[in-house]
Amino acid sequence: MPKITNNTRIRQYITEFEEKVFSSDGTILFCKFCETKINTDRRYLVTQHLKTEKHKSAEKRKQDQMKNKSQQLVGTAMTSKKSSFNHDLCNTLLSANIPLNKLNNPKFREFLLKYTGKDIPFESTLRKGYVDDVYNQTLNKIRMYVDGKKIWVSIDETTDVTGRFVANVIIGTLEEHGPGQIFLLNVEELEKANHSTIFKLFDKSMNILWPDGVKHDDVLLFLSDAAPYMFNKNIVLKNDTTCLAHGLHRVAETVRILNPKVDKIIANVKKIFNKAPSRVQIFKDIAPLLPLPPEPVLTRWGTWIQAALYYCEHFETVKSIVNSFKKDDAISIETAQKYIEQQHIQTQLVFIKSNFSFLPNAITCLEKQEMSLASSISIVEDAKIKLTQINGAQGTAVKTKIETVLGKNEGYKLMVKISNILSGDQENFEGLPEDLKLNDLVYFKYAPITSVDVERSFSIYKNMLTNNRRAFKFDNIRKCLIVQSNFTGEEEENEIEHQSNSLI
């Protein structure tokens, strides 16, 4: 009896339960109503899914949507309840991160009415009738632009001010002759951050992008931070690469750990001037041209190194100001005075500046968009050479760290080989994945090697979730954030429209 393959089994399910329920790309079975992947190992798993309340509710919701669309199509355009002005107004407010409830402000309404001559809708009208339209229109533009193109995907997660685990999915097109477009595709709240939730998010996001079937061959690169749960056998792509800006930041963190006394000074001097206007005034009186001591954030790449450079350049001035305060006034003053008088502090600062001053600039360069792969790799390799040439015990520790960071990053090794092929410096394809087609290599010319764009999307998210918007429902946050993040200028908008229309 011939063995039934997974592909054959999936086709049987689609035929049995109708194409309007399931779709497939030949590898997985996807439920169109629930927007999720179905386990096809046993038939009862499929039938069990069809009986769940989630599926029944999703099916009813889809049927209601189709019914509403049919009702809207009845009659002429003159009888339509949708207003193009309301649609454009909603799109404008979401793109500019202006809360819709501002429309309830009498002065704002009066201004709009005076200069537009239109009936100004209330917040509830836009929220209920137009936000979904604007969101779906944004997704459709992304789908149309990406259609037929090779892409890279980047996923990262953060914890917002309310304690939620939030993950963002960024995609970008890989173009043959120049940098591609970058889009925020999906925003999800996770129960917890692990390889299972990340895999499900990746799978769901790809089905959002390609609702008629995921085009696995068009995903050439997956970028993430160095979190262990980001790399799992479930996410199998041609190239999984760890962010190289994260990698250099981890080296900077090693420098901080190797210099605990300098770290104590940086941390406590920062505290001395926090919420202390009288001390700030004393600092400005003594050193009017000198900026206040920097406040490094450990999660911001390279800021600790920049702080160490500041203390090396202005050590005597900062020392005299810190010693002018009474140590009994605050624990931070006492601690800072204790360590600033320690032996070897000045020599440690000189060592840091002479050997690691290039790191913040290297990280900043890697954060730039539209860089070629060769330029990005050149920055990393140049940093590697400088770090491996440092002498002494700290030099050995730092050398070990950078070699470990790059040695474990199999994706980076592959990107170096691809870059060498594109530059003509490698004459064979040894070490490349078997499923990476020959023509796929040309799309890596402007491939990114950092996940910086996800970090940028988190900044937009945090700016949106202000103190007076904590009651914002997450589903609405997702829609507003995607519309805002994918807003483009008029010229870029026209270019995307032109390229999209050429694909229709």
Short mmCIF file of C-alpha atoms in Angstrom, two decimals:
data_model
loop_
_atom_site.label_atom_id
_atom_site.label_comp_id
_atom_site.label_asym_id
_atom_site.label_seq_id
_atom_site.Cartn_x
_atom_site.Cartn_y
_atom_site.Cartn_z
CA MET A 1 0.00 0.00 0.00
CA PRO A 2 1.56 3.34 -1.04
CA LYS A 3 2.54 5.70 1.75
CA ILE A 4 0.32 8.78 2.05
CA THR A 5 2.50 11.89 2.06
CA ASN A 6 1.73 15.00 4.09
CA ASN A 7 1.08 16.94 0.87
CA THR A 8 -1.47 14.36 -0.28
CA ARG A 9 -3.16 14.37 3.11
CA ILE A 10 -3.46 18.17 3.05
CA ARG A 11 -5.04 18.12 -0.43
CA GLN A 12 -7.55 15.57 0.80
CA TYR A 13 -8.55 17.79 3.71
CA ILE A 14 -8.97 20.82 1.42
CA THR A 15 -11.16 18.80 -0.94
CA GLU A 16 -13.20 17.30 1.89
CA PHE A 17 -13.79 20.47 3.88
CA GLU A 18 -13.84 22.97 0.95
CA GLU A 19 -11.29 25.55 -0.17
CA LYS A 20 -13.23 28.38 1.47
CA VAL A 21 -12.28 26.88 4.85
CA PHE A 22 -8.69 25.77 4.29
CA SER A 23 -5.75 26.73 2.12
CA SER A 24 -2.24 25.37 1.79
CA ASP A 25 1.14 26.14 0.31
CA GLY A 26 1.88 22.41 0.06
CA THR A 27 3.56 22.23 3.45
CA ILE A 28 1.00 23.37 6.02
CA LEU A 29 -2.79 23.46 6.30
CA PHE A 30 -4.07 26.95 7.08
CA CYS A 31 -7.54 27.83 8.40
CA LYS A 32 -8.77 30.95 6.61
CA PHE A 33 -11.31 31.78 9.30
CA CYS A 34 -9.04 31.48 12.36
CA GLU A 35 -5.85 32.56 10.53
CA THR A 36 -3.85 29.75 12.11
CA LYS A 37 -2.01 26.57 11.14
CA ILE A 38 -3.75 23.21 11.69
CA ASN A 39 -2.03 20.00 12.74
CA THR A 40 -2.58 17.44 9.96
CA ASP A 41 -1.02 14.37 11.56
CA ARG A 42 -4.47 12.90 12.28
CA ARG A 43 -7.85 13.58 10.69
CA TYR A 44 -9.57 13.97 14.05
CA LEU A 45 -7.30 16.95 14.82
CA VAL A 46 -8.75 18.74 11.80
CA THR A 47 -12.36 17.86 12.64
CA GLN A 48 -11.72 18.77 16.27
CA HIS A 49 -10.58 22.22 15.20
CA LEU A 50 -13.76 22.71 13.14
CA LYS A 51 -15.84 22.02 16.26
CA THR A 52 -14.09 24.58 18.49
CA GLU A 53 -15.94 27.72 19.56
CA LYS A 54 -13.09 29.83 18.21
CA HIS A 55 -13.54 28.42 14.71
CA LYS A 56 -17.34 28.65 14.80
CA SER A 57 -17.17 32.28 15.94
CA ALA A 58 -14.59 33.13 13.29
CA GLU A 59 -16.70 31.46 10.58
CA LYS A 60 -19.83 33.36 11.68
CA ARG A 61 -17.88 36.61 11.77
CA LYS A 62 -16.57 36.02 8.26
CA GLN A 63 -20.08 35.23 6.99
CA ASP A 64 -21.43 38.40 8.60
CA GLN A 65 -18.67 40.42 6.94
CA MET A 66 -19.50 38.95 3.54
CA LYS A 67 -23.17 39.68 4.14
CA ASN A 68 -22.42 43.30 5.04
CA LYS A 69 -20.23 43.69 1.96
CA SER A 70 -23.03 42.32 -0.22
CA GLN A 71 -25.48 44.78 1.33
CA GLN A 72 -23.10 47.67 0.74
CA LEU A 73 -22.78 46.75 -2.92
CA VAL A 74 -26.55 47.05 -3.41
CA GLY A 75 -27.48 50.44 -4.78
CA THR A 76 -25.34 53.15 -6.34
CA ALA A 77 -22.30 54.89 -4.93
CA MET A 78 -24.53 57.87 -4.06
CA THR A 79 -26.33 55.78 -1.44
CA SER A 80 -23.12 54.59 0.21
CA LYS A 81 -22.76 55.55 3.88
CA LYS A 82 -18.96 55.68 3.63
CA SER A 83 -17.41 59.12 3.31
CA SER A 84 -14.08 59.65 1.59
CA PHE A 85 -13.53 62.72 3.79
CA ASN A 86 -14.05 60.67 6.95
CA HIS A 87 -11.73 57.98 5.61
CA ASP A 88 -8.97 60.48 4.79
CA LEU A 89 -9.45 62.26 8.12
CA CYS A 90 -9.14 58.96 10.00
CA ASN A 91 -6.04 58.03 8.00
CA THR A 92 -4.47 61.43 8.73
CA LEU A 93 -5.12 61.29 12.46
CA LEU A 94 -3.79 57.75 12.81
CA SER A 95 -0.70 58.48 10.71
CA ALA A 96 0.10 61.58 12.78
CA ASN A 97 -0.55 59.78 16.12
CA ILE A 98 -3.36 62.21 16.97
CA PRO A 99 -5.94 60.53 19.26
CA LEU A 100 -9.33 60.26 17.61
CA ASN A 101 -11.01 61.72 20.72
CA LYS A 102 -9.51 65.09 19.78
CA LEU A 103 -12.44 65.32 17.37
CA ASN A 104 -14.68 65.79 20.38
CA ASN A 105 -12.85 69.02 21.24
CA PRO A 106 -15.19 71.93 20.31
CA LYS A 107 -12.36 74.25 19.24
CA PHE A 108 -10.78 71.60 17.02
CA ARG A 109 -14.15 70.76 15.46
CA GLU A 110 -14.82 74.43 14.85
CA PHE A 111 -11.45 74.84 13.12
CA LEU A 112 -12.00 71.82 10.85
CA LEU A 113 -15.53 72.88 10.00
CA LYS A 114 -14.42 76.42 9.18
CA TYR A 115 -11.60 75.48 6.82
CA THR A 116 -12.96 72.28 5.27
CA GLY A 117 -16.65 73.04 5.04
CA LYS A 118 -17.35 69.36 5.78
CA ASP A 119 -19.49 67.73 8.43
CA ILE A 120 -16.97 66.73 11.08
CA PRO A 121 -17.53 63.22 12.47
CA PHE A 122 -17.19 62.34 16.13
CA GLU A 123 -14.55 59.96 17.47
CA SER A 124 -16.94 57.02 17.73
CA THR A 125 -17.90 57.35 14.05
CA LEU A 126 -14.29 56.98 12.88
CA ARG A 127 -13.41 54.30 15.40
CA LYS A 128 -16.37 52.09 14.50
CA GLY A 129 -16.62 52.77 10.79
CA TYR A 130 -13.22 53.74 9.40
CA VAL A 131 -10.28 52.50 11.50
CA ASP A 132 -10.65 48.97 10.13
CA ASP A 133 -10.85 50.30 6.57
CA VAL A 134 -7.66 52.34 6.96
CA TYR A 135 -5.88 49.41 8.62
CA ASN A 136 -6.94 46.96 5.89
CA GLN A 137 -5.98 49.45 3.20
CA THR A 138 -2.49 49.70 4.75
CA LEU A 139 -2.13 45.92 4.81
CA ASN A 140 -3.28 45.68 1.19
CA LYS A 141 -0.66 48.22 0.11
CA ILE A 142 2.01 46.17 1.86
CA ARG A 143 0.79 42.96 0.21
CA MET A 144 0.66 44.54 -3.23
CA TYR A 145 4.14 46.03 -2.91
CA VAL A 146 5.69 42.82 -1.58
CA ASP A 147 3.98 40.57 -4.12
CA GLY A 148 6.59 38.85 -6.26
CA LYS A 149 9.53 40.18 -4.22
CA LYS A 150 12.06 38.50 -1.96
CA ILE A 151 11.87 39.65 1.67
CA TRP A 152 13.63 39.57 5.04
CA VAL A 153 11.80 39.25 8.37
CA SER A 154 12.76 40.57 11.80
CA ILE A 155 10.99 39.81 15.10
CA ASP A 156 11.71 41.16 18.57
CA GLU A 157 9.77 41.53 21.80
CA THR A 158 9.63 44.07 24.60
CA THR A 159 7.69 44.69 27.80
CA ASP A 160 5.55 47.83 27.76
CA VAL A 161 4.64 50.08 30.70
CA THR A 162 1.57 47.97 31.51
CA GLY A 163 3.66 44.78 31.81
CA ARG A 164 2.50 43.18 28.56
CA PHE A 165 4.87 41.14 26.38
CA VAL A 166 4.62 42.85 22.99
CA ALA A 167 6.27 41.51 19.83
CA ASN A 168 6.64 43.39 16.57
CA VAL A 169 7.19 41.84 13.14
CA ILE A 170 9.10 43.90 10.59
CA ILE A 171 9.52 42.90 6.95
CA GLY A 172 11.59 44.45 4.21
CA THR A 173 11.98 43.79 0.52
CA LEU A 174 15.31 42.61 -0.87
CA GLU A 175 15.92 44.48 -4.08
CA GLU A 176 18.46 43.59 -6.74
CA HIS A 177 19.66 47.13 -7.49
CA GLY A 178 19.06 49.12 -4.31
CA PRO A 179 17.67 49.25 -0.77
CA GLY A 180 14.11 47.97 -0.38
CA GLN A 181 11.07 49.21 1.51
CA ILE A 182 10.55 48.38 5.19
CA PHE A 183 7.13 47.74 6.76
CA LEU A 184 5.70 46.99 10.19
CA LEU A 185 3.53 43.98 9.39
CA ASN A 186 2.18 42.79 12.73
CA VAL A 187 2.01 43.62 16.43
CA GLU A 188 0.98 40.97 18.93
CA GLU A 189 0.60 40.61 22.67
CA LEU A 190 2.29 37.40 23.85
CA GLU A 191 1.42 35.38 26.92
CA LYS A 192 5.15 34.84 27.40
CA ALA A 193 8.26 35.11 25.29
CA ASN A 194 9.58 31.71 24.19
CA HIS A 195 10.34 29.85 20.98
CA SER A 196 6.77 28.51 20.74
CA THR A 197 5.07 31.94 20.86
CA ILE A 198 7.66 33.44 18.50
CA PHE A 199 7.14 30.61 16.00
CA LYS A 200 3.36 31.02 16.13
CA LEU A 201 3.77 34.78 15.64
CA PHE A 202 6.05 34.23 12.65
CA ASP A 203 3.60 31.74 11.14
CA LYS A 204 0.60 34.01 11.72
CA SER A 205 2.39 37.06 10.31
CA MET A 206 3.39 35.27 7.12
CA ASN A 207 -0.24 34.23 6.64
CA ILE A 208 -1.31 37.85 7.12
CA LEU A 209 1.12 38.84 4.38
CA TRP A 210 0.13 35.97 2.07
CA PRO A 211 -3.47 34.98 3.01
CA ASP A 212 -3.74 32.71 -0.02
CA GLY A 213 -0.68 30.66 0.92
CA VAL A 214 2.70 31.44 2.44
CA LYS A 215 5.48 31.84 -0.12
CA HIS A 216 8.31 30.29 1.88
CA ASP A 217 10.81 30.58 -0.97
CA ASP A 218 10.43 34.37 -0.93
CA VAL A 219 11.64 34.66 2.69
CA LEU A 220 15.43 34.72 2.38
CA LEU A 221 16.52 36.14 5.74
CA PHE A 222 15.37 36.09 9.37
CA LEU A 223 16.86 38.65 11.78
CA SER A 224 16.55 38.69 15.56
CA ASP A 225 18.40 39.62 18.72
CA ALA A 226 20.58 37.12 20.56
CA ALA A 227 17.80 35.70 22.78
CA PRO A 228 18.10 31.86 22.82
CA TYR A 229 14.36 31.35 22.23
CA MET A 230 14.64 33.16 18.90
CA PHE A 231 16.48 30.21 17.40
CA ASN A 232 14.59 26.95 17.29
CA LYS A 233 14.27 24.09 14.86
CA ASN A 234 10.65 25.11 14.19
CA ILE A 235 11.71 28.30 12.38
CA VAL A 236 13.65 26.89 9.46
CA LEU A 237 14.73 29.52 6.97
CA LYS A 238 17.56 29.84 4.48
CA ASN A 239 19.40 32.24 6.80
CA ASP A 240 18.87 32.98 10.50
CA THR A 241 21.10 35.88 11.57
CA THR A 242 21.63 37.46 14.97
CA CYS A 243 21.71 41.28 15.03
CA LEU A 244 25.32 42.45 14.76
CA ALA A 245 24.62 45.74 16.55
CA HIS A 246 23.49 43.60 19.50
CA GLY A 247 26.75 41.69 19.14
CA LEU A 248 28.95 44.79 19.43
CA HIS A 249 26.81 45.99 22.32
CA ARG A 250 27.52 42.73 24.13
CA VAL A 251 31.23 43.46 23.73
CA ALA A 252 30.63 46.90 25.23
CA GLU A 253 28.83 45.20 28.13
CA THR A 254 31.91 43.02 28.67
CA VAL A 255 34.04 46.17 28.93
CA ARG A 256 31.64 47.52 31.57
CA ILE A 257 31.82 44.30 33.59
CA LEU A 258 35.62 44.29 33.43
CA ASN A 259 35.75 47.83 34.87
CA PRO A 260 33.44 47.77 37.93
CA LYS A 261 34.99 50.83 39.60
CA VAL A 262 34.43 52.98 36.53
CA ASP A 263 30.90 51.62 36.39
CA LYS A 264 30.32 52.67 40.02
CA ILE A 265 31.42 56.22 39.22
CA ILE A 266 29.22 56.47 36.11
CA ALA A 267 26.15 55.08 37.92
CA ASN A 268 26.47 57.19 41.09
CA VAL A 269 27.49 60.51 39.53
CA LYS A 270 24.38 60.20 37.36
CA LYS A 271 22.26 59.82 40.51
CA ILE A 272 23.82 62.89 42.16
CA PHE A 273 22.20 65.25 39.65
CA ASN A 274 18.90 63.41 39.15
CA LYS A 275 16.01 65.51 40.51
CA ALA A 276 18.52 67.81 42.27
CA PRO A 277 18.26 71.29 40.70
CA SER A 278 20.51 72.87 43.33
CA ARG A 279 23.37 70.51 42.47
CA VAL A 280 22.76 71.01 38.77
CA GLN A 281 23.08 74.76 39.32
CA ILE A 282 26.37 74.28 41.18
CA PHE A 283 27.65 72.18 38.28
CA LYS A 284 26.68 74.89 35.77
CA ASP A 285 28.29 77.61 37.89
CA ILE A 286 31.61 75.74 38.06
CA ALA A 287 31.61 74.41 34.49
CA PRO A 288 29.16 76.50 32.41
CA LEU A 289 30.37 75.12 29.07
CA LEU A 290 30.42 71.48 30.12
CA PRO A 291 27.30 69.34 29.60
CA LEU A 292 25.95 67.43 32.59
CA PRO A 293 27.29 63.89 33.10
CA PRO A 294 25.57 61.51 30.65
CA GLU A 295 22.92 59.05 31.78
CA PRO A 296 23.74 55.75 30.05
CA VAL A 297 20.95 53.22 29.63
CA LEU A 298 22.24 49.66 29.57
CA THR A 299 19.71 48.63 26.92
CA ARG A 300 20.82 51.45 24.61
CA TRP A 301 23.74 50.18 22.61
CA GLY A 302 27.11 51.75 23.38
CA THR A 303 25.90 54.50 25.75
CA TRP A 304 28.05 53.20 28.64
CA ILE A 305 31.20 53.51 26.52
CA GLN A 306 30.19 57.07 25.59
CA ALA A 307 29.80 57.89 29.29
CA ALA A 308 33.28 56.50 30.03
CA LEU A 309 34.71 58.70 27.27
CA TYR A 310 33.05 61.74 28.88
CA TYR A 311 34.70 61.02 32.25
CA CYS A 312 38.09 60.48 30.62
CA GLU A 313 37.89 63.85 28.87
CA HIS A 314 36.55 65.82 31.88
CA PHE A 315 37.79 63.80 34.83
CA GLU A 316 39.42 66.58 36.86
CA THR A 317 36.46 68.94 36.48
CA VAL A 318 33.88 66.30 37.42
CA LYS A 319 36.04 65.14 40.33
CA SER A 320 36.30 68.65 41.81
CA ILE A 321 32.52 69.18 41.50
CA VAL A 322 31.68 65.82 43.09
CA ASN A 323 34.12 66.44 45.97
CA SER A 324 32.54 69.85 46.60
CA PHE A 325 29.34 68.18 47.83
CA LYS A 326 28.87 66.91 51.39
CA LYS A 327 29.02 63.14 51.40
CA ASP A 328 26.32 62.97 54.10
CA ASP A 329 23.77 64.53 51.74
CA ALA A 330 23.24 61.35 49.69
CA ILE A 331 24.54 57.79 49.42
CA SER A 332 25.33 58.43 45.72
CA ILE A 333 27.66 61.30 46.68
CA GLU A 334 29.47 59.19 49.27
CA THR A 335 29.88 56.29 46.82
CA ALA A 336 31.03 58.51 43.96
CA GLN A 337 33.60 60.27 46.16
CA LYS A 338 34.87 56.90 47.38
CA TYR A 339 35.49 55.49 43.91
CA ILE A 340 36.65 58.67 42.22
CA GLU A 341 39.64 58.74 44.59
CA GLN A 342 40.53 55.09 43.92
CA GLN A 343 43.85 54.21 42.41
CA HIS A 344 43.98 53.28 38.74
CA ILE A 345 40.61 54.94 37.93
CA GLN A 346 42.27 57.41 35.58
CA THR A 347 44.37 54.69 33.93
CA GLN A 348 41.26 52.56 33.39
CA LEU A 349 39.48 55.48 31.75
CA VAL A 350 42.46 56.07 29.48
CA PHE A 351 42.53 52.36 28.59
CA ILE A 352 38.82 52.39 27.71
CA LYS A 353 39.09 55.49 25.54
CA SER A 354 42.22 54.36 23.70
CA ASN A 355 40.83 50.93 22.86
CA PHE A 356 37.03 51.17 22.71
CA SER A 357 36.17 54.73 21.65
CA PHE A 358 35.28 53.48 18.16
CA LEU A 359 32.55 51.10 19.39
CA PRO A 360 29.67 53.62 19.79
CA ASN A 361 30.33 55.01 16.32
CA ALA A 362 30.49 51.51 14.82
CA ILE A 363 27.13 50.64 16.39
CA THR A 364 25.63 53.93 15.14
CA CYS A 365 26.85 53.21 11.61
CA LEU A 366 25.30 49.74 11.71
CA GLU A 367 21.98 51.30 12.73
CA LYS A 368 21.72 53.26 9.49
CA GLN A 369 19.21 52.15 6.90
CA GLU A 370 19.86 51.52 3.21
CA MET A 371 23.42 50.28 3.76
CA SER A 372 24.89 47.68 1.44
CA LEU A 373 25.76 44.28 2.87
CA ALA A 374 29.42 44.81 2.03
CA SER A 375 29.52 48.11 3.97
CA SER A 376 27.85 46.60 7.03
CA ILE A 377 30.20 43.62 7.09
CA SER A 378 33.18 45.93 6.63
CA ILE A 379 32.19 47.80 9.82
CA VAL A 380 31.92 44.55 11.80
CA GLU A 381 35.18 43.12 10.47
CA ASP A 382 37.02 46.39 11.15
CA ALA A 383 35.71 46.36 14.74
CA LYS A 384 36.77 42.71 15.10
CA ILE A 385 40.33 43.50 13.98
CA LYS A 386 40.63 46.41 16.43
CA LEU A 387 39.23 44.38 19.33
CA THR A 388 41.47 41.36 18.73
CA GLN A 389 44.59 43.57 18.73
CA ILE A 390 44.10 44.82 22.31
CA ASN A 391 46.80 43.60 24.70
CA GLY A 392 46.61 42.66 28.37
CA ALA A 393 44.14 40.65 30.44
CA GLN A 394 41.15 42.76 29.41
CA GLY A 395 42.23 42.55 25.79
CA THR A 396 42.20 38.75 26.02
CA ALA A 397 38.71 38.74 27.57
CA VAL A 398 37.35 41.13 24.94
CA LYS A 399 38.98 39.14 22.14
CA THR A 400 37.35 35.96 23.45
CA LYS A 401 33.99 37.75 23.62
CA ILE A 402 33.98 39.08 20.05
CA GLU A 403 35.15 35.72 18.69
CA THR A 404 32.38 33.96 20.62
CA VAL A 405 29.73 36.44 19.45
CA LEU A 406 30.70 36.08 15.79
CA GLY A 407 31.57 32.40 16.05
CA LYS A 408 28.11 31.42 17.27
CA ASN A 409 26.39 33.56 14.66
CA GLU A 410 26.13 31.06 11.80
CA GLY A 411 23.96 33.47 9.84
CA TYR A 412 26.71 36.09 9.88
CA LYS A 413 29.25 33.60 8.51
CA LEU A 414 26.84 32.87 5.67
CA MET A 415 26.32 36.58 5.00
CA VAL A 416 30.09 37.06 4.78
CA LYS A 417 30.30 34.29 2.16
CA ILE A 418 27.43 35.80 0.19
CA SER A 419 29.05 39.25 0.37
CA ASN A 420 32.33 37.78 -0.91
CA ILE A 421 30.49 36.15 -3.81
CA LEU A 422 28.77 39.43 -4.68
CA SER A 423 32.14 41.20 -4.51
CA GLY A 424 33.86 38.58 -6.67
CA ASP A 425 36.22 37.52 -3.87
CA GLN A 426 34.92 33.93 -3.58
CA GLU A 427 34.96 31.50 -6.47
CA ASN A 428 32.76 28.69 -5.11
CA PHE A 429 29.45 28.18 -3.33
CA GLU A 430 30.80 25.91 -0.60
CA GLY A 431 28.92 26.29 2.69
CA LEU A 432 25.74 27.80 1.24
CA PRO A 433 22.35 26.20 2.06
CA GLU A 434 21.15 23.75 -0.57
CA ASP A 435 17.73 25.40 -0.79
CA LEU A 436 19.27 28.81 -1.52
CA LYS A 437 18.85 29.23 -5.26
CA LEU A 438 21.59 30.75 -7.36
CA ASN A 439 19.49 33.76 -8.36
CA ASP A 440 18.52 34.40 -4.72
CA LEU A 441 22.06 35.60 -3.97
CA VAL A 442 21.68 38.79 -6.02
CA TYR A 443 18.95 39.99 -3.63
CA PHE A 444 21.38 40.08 -0.68
CA LYS A 445 23.30 43.11 -1.97
CA TYR A 446 21.45 45.45 0.44
CA ALA A 447 20.41 42.84 3.01
CA PRO A 448 20.46 44.13 6.63
CA ILE A 449 22.44 42.44 9.39
CA THR A 450 20.79 44.25 12.32
CA SER A 451 17.29 44.24 13.84
CA VAL A 452 17.36 48.00 14.47
CA ASP A 453 14.10 48.60 12.60
CA VAL A 454 12.19 46.59 15.21
CA GLU A 455 13.69 48.79 17.94
CA ARG A 456 12.47 51.85 16.04
CA SER A 457 8.96 50.42 15.94
CA PHE A 458 9.09 49.95 19.73
CA SER A 459 9.93 53.65 20.10
CA ILE A 460 6.82 54.56 18.08
CA TYR A 461 4.78 52.16 20.23
CA LYS A 462 6.01 53.72 23.49
CA ASN A 463 5.30 57.23 22.20
CA MET A 464 1.77 56.14 21.35
CA LEU A 465 1.07 54.53 24.74
CA THR A 466 1.21 57.72 26.84
CA ASN A 467 -0.07 58.02 30.42
CA ASN A 468 -3.55 59.12 29.33
CA ARG A 469 -3.93 56.32 26.75
CA ARG A 470 -3.47 53.26 28.97
CA ALA A 471 -7.08 52.18 28.40
CA PHE A 472 -6.29 51.81 24.69
CA LYS A 473 -7.48 48.33 23.63
CA PHE A 474 -4.62 46.30 22.21
CA ASP A 475 -6.47 45.48 19.00
CA ASN A 476 -6.81 49.22 18.34
CA ILE A 477 -3.17 49.77 19.29
CA ARG A 478 -2.15 47.26 16.64
CA LYS A 479 -4.17 48.94 13.91
CA CYS A 480 -3.11 52.48 14.81
CA LEU A 481 0.55 51.51 15.16
CA ILE A 482 0.67 49.73 11.81
CA VAL A 483 -1.01 52.66 10.04
CA GLN A 484 1.31 55.17 11.70
CA SER A 485 4.51 53.16 11.19
CA ASN A 486 3.80 52.54 7.51
CA PHE A 487 2.92 56.14 6.75
CA THR A 488 5.00 57.46 3.87
CA GLY A 489 5.57 60.86 2.33
CA GLU A 490 3.72 61.86 -0.83
CA GLU A 491 6.56 60.99 -3.22
CA GLU A 492 7.21 57.62 -1.57
CA GLU A 493 3.46 56.94 -1.41
CA ASN A 494 3.13 57.57 -5.14
CA GLU A 495 6.10 55.30 -5.84
CA ILE A 496 4.58 52.48 -3.81
CA GLU A 497 1.21 52.98 -5.52
CA HIS A 498 2.90 52.94 -8.93
CA GLN A 499 4.83 49.73 -8.21
CA SER A 500 1.74 48.14 -6.68
CA ASN A 501 -0.46 49.00 -9.65
CA SER A 502 2.12 47.57 -12.03
CA LEU A 503 1.60 44.20 -10.33
CA ILE A 504 -2.18 44.15 -10.78
#
